[in-house]
XYZ file of C-alpha atoms in Angstrom:
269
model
C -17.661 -27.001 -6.605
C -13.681 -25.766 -5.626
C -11.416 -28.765 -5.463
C -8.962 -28.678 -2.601
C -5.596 -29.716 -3.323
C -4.111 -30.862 0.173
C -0.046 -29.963 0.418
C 1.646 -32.052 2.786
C 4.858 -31.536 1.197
C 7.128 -28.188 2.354
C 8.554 -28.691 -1.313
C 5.506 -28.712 -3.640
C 6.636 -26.674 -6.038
C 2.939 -25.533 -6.737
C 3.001 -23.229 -3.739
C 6.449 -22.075 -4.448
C 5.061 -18.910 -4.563
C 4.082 -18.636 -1.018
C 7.538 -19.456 0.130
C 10.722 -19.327 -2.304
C 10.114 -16.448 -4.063
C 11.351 -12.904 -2.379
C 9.340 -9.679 -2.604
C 11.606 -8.868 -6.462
C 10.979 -12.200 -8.098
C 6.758 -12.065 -7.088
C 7.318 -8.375 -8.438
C 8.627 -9.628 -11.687
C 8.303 -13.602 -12.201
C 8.613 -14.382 -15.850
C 7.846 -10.777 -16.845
C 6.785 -7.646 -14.965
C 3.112 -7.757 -16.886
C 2.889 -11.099 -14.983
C 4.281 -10.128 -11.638
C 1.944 -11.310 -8.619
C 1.783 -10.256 -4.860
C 0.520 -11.880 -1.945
C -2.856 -10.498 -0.044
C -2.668 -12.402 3.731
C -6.054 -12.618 5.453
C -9.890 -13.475 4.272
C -10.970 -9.329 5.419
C -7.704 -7.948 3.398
C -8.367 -10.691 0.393
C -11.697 -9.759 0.289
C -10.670 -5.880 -0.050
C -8.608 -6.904 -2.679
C -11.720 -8.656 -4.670
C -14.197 -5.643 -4.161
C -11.767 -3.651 -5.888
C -11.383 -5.696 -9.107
C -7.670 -7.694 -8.322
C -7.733 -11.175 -9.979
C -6.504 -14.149 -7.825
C -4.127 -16.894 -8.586
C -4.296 -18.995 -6.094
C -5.276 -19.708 -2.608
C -3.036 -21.415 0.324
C -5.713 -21.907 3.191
C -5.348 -23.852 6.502
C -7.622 -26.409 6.405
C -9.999 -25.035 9.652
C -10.676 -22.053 7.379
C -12.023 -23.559 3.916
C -15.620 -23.858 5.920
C -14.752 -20.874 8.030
C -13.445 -17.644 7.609
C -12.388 -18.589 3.946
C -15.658 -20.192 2.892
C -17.099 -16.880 0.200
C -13.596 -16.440 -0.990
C -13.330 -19.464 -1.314
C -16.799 -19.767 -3.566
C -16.178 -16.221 -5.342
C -12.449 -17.110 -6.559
C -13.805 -20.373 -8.880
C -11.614 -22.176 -11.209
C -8.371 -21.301 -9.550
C -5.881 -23.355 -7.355
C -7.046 -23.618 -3.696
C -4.267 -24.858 -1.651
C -4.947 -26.463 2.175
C -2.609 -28.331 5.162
C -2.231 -28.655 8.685
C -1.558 -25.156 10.440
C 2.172 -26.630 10.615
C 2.614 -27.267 7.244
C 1.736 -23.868 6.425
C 3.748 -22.521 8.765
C 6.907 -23.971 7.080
C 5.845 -23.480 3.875
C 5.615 -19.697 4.668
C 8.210 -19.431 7.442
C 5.738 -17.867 9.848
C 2.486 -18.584 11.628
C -0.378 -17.418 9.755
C -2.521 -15.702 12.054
C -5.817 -15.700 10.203
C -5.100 -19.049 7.798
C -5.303 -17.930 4.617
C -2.839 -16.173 1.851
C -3.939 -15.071 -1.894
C -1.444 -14.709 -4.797
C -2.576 -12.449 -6.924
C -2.191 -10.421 -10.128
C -0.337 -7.709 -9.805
C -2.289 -5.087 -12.451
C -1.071 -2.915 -14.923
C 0.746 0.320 -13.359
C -1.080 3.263 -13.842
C 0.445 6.825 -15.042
C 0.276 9.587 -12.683
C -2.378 10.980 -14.458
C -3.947 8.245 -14.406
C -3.869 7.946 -10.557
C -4.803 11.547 -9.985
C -7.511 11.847 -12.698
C -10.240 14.290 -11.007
C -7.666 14.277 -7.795
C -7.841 17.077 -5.840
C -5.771 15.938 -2.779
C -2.612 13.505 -3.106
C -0.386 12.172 -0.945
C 3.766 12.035 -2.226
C 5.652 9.370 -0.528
C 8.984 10.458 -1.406
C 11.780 7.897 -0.571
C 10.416 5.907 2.444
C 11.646 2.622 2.303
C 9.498 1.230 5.697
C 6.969 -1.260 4.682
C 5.205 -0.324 8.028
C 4.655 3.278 7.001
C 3.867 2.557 3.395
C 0.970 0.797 4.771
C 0.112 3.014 7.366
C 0.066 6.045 5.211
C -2.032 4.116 2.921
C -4.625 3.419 5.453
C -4.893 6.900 6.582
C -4.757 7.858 3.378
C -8.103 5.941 2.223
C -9.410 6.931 5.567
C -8.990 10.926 5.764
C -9.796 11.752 2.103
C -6.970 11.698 -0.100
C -7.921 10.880 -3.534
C -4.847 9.697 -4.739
C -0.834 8.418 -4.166
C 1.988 8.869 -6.056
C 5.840 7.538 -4.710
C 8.982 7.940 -5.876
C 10.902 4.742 -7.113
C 13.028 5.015 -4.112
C 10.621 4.057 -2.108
C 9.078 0.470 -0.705
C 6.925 -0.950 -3.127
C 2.991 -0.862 -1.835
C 2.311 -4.337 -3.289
C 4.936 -5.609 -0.407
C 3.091 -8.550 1.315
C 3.770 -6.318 4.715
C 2.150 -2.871 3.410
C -0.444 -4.331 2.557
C -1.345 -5.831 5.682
C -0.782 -3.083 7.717
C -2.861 -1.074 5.237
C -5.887 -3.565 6.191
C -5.909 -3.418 2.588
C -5.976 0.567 2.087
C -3.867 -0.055 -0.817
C -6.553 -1.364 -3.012
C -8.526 1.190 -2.348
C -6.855 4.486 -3.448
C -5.226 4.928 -6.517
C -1.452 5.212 -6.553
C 1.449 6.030 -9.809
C 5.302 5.948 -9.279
C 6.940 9.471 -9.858
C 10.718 9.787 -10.812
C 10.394 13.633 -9.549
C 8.289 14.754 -6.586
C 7.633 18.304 -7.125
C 8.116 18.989 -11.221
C 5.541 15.943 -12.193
C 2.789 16.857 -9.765
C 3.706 20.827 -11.014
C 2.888 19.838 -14.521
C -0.314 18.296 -13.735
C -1.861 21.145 -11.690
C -1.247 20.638 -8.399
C 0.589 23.050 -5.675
C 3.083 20.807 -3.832
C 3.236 20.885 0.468
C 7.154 19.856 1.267
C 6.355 18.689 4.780
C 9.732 19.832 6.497
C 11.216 21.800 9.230
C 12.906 24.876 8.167
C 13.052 28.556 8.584
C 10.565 29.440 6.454
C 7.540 26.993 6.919
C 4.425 27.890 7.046
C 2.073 25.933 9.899
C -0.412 23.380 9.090
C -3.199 25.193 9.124
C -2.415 28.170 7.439
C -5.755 29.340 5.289
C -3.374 30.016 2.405
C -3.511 25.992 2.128
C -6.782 25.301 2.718
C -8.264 28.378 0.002
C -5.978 25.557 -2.595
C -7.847 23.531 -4.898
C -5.260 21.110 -5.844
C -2.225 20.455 -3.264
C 0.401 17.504 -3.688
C 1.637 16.882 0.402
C 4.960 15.529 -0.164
C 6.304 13.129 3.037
C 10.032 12.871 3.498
C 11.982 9.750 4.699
C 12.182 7.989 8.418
C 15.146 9.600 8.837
C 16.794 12.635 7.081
C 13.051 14.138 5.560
C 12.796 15.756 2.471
C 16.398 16.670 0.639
C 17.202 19.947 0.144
C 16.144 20.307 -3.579
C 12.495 19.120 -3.230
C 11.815 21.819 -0.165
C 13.729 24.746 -1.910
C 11.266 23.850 -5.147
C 8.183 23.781 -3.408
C 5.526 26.209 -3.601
C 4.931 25.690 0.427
C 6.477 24.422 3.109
C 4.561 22.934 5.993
C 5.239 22.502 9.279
C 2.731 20.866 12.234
C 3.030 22.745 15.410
C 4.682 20.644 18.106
C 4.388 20.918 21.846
C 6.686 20.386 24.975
C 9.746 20.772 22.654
C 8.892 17.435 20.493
C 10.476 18.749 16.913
C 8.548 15.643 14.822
C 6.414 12.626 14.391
C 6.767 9.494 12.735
C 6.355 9.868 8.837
C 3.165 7.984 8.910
C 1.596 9.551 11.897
C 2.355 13.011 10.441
C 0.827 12.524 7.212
C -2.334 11.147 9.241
C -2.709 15.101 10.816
C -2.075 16.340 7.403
C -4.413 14.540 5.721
C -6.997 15.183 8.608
C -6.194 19.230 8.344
C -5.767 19.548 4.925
C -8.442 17.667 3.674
C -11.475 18.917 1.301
C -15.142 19.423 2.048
C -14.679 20.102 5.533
C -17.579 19.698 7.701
């Protein structure tokens, strides 16, 4: 039996978590080894259990805790379940909650890149892209299209961010994913030929059979904005470009690394 604790105070301090704390201090409250991030949504929550995460606590509206929360409710015994009115929540976490129920959970030990990319024969680079919107989506269509692993520079938006994760429908818990501090030399030194996706003079397109014939290829995504810099295209071993139409020069990061993934995936059908 899960006792419910009901909140009817914006102030509780017990679900502090769910409202005073920013995207740093859940990232490194107390210490980073007991950091926790918040999982929004019983489908996305549930993701998050399949794939080993440990929970915290729960903050559920109270139409939920029979409903759409009831099994994560029952599979997440002897921690803190949380329940008010849909407008208590909503000031407690500034916003609506859409589907009623919110997770805190432990964020887990980061892994090394070789770690992430252990028996990896496609990964995705997310070099400096700072959108938590793309992180997610690039996520999803990561788990989605066959890439084994991630790896992201420490420029860019953290994929534990309450937002990337939603958008990611929970993608992130599903494929492996290390933090780099160099793009091309670190995925070089563990086997892999790197794919600078970029515009420039000498880019080769998408789906070139020089790429494909590759058994290990590290496709690097640029920014929102400016792309890849200068130094990580000249040190490639290929740049890639995807052929464009009706004088369109590019695509949104995330929906570009959705047709690489697709082309440049392995085992093709």
């Amino acid at each position: 039996m899960v006792e419910i604790i009901r909140i009817d105070n914006v102030d509780d301090p017990r679900v502090q978590v769910y409202c005073r704390l920013t995207e740093a201090q859940l990232k490194n409250r107390l210490s980073p080894s007991e950091g926790v991030f918040i999982a929004e949504s019983p489908k996305v929550i549930q993701v998050a259990l399949n794939a080993g995460y440990v929970p915290v606590s729960l903050l559920c509206e109270e139409k939920h805790i029979y409903g759409d929360a009831k099994d994560i409710i029952e599979s997440c015994a002897g921690i803190s379940v949380y329940s008010g009115s849909r407008d208590v929540l909503a000031r407690i976490t500034g916003y609506t909650l859409t589907r009623g129920v919110l997770c805190a959970m432990r964020r887990p030990e980061p892994l090394s890149l070789r770690q992430a990319c252990n028996g990896a024969s496609r990964v995705c680079v997310i070099d400096g892209v700072v959108d938590t919107t793309n992180i997610g989506a690039i996520f999803r269509s990561a788990a989605a299209l066959g890439i084994d692993a991630v790896a992201l520079t420490r420029a860019s938006c953290d994929p534990l961010n309450r937002r990337s994760i939603r958008v990611s429908m929970g993608s992130v818990f599903l494929v492996p994913w290390a933090w780099v501090d160099d793009s091309v030399s670190e995925m070089k030194e563990i086997g892999f030929k790197t794919v600078a996706m970029a515009l420039s003079d000498n880019s080769i397109p998408l789906d070139s059979a020089k790429l494909e014939s590759e058994p290990k290829l590290a496709i690097i995504m640029g920014t929102e904005g400016d792309g890849l810099s200068h130094n990580v295209i000249s040190s490639a071993d290929y740049v890639v470009r995807i052929p464009m139409s009706h004088g369109v020069d590019s695509l949104n990061v995330a929906a570009a690394s959705a047709v690489a993934f697709w082309q440049l995936r392995r085992n093709k059908p």
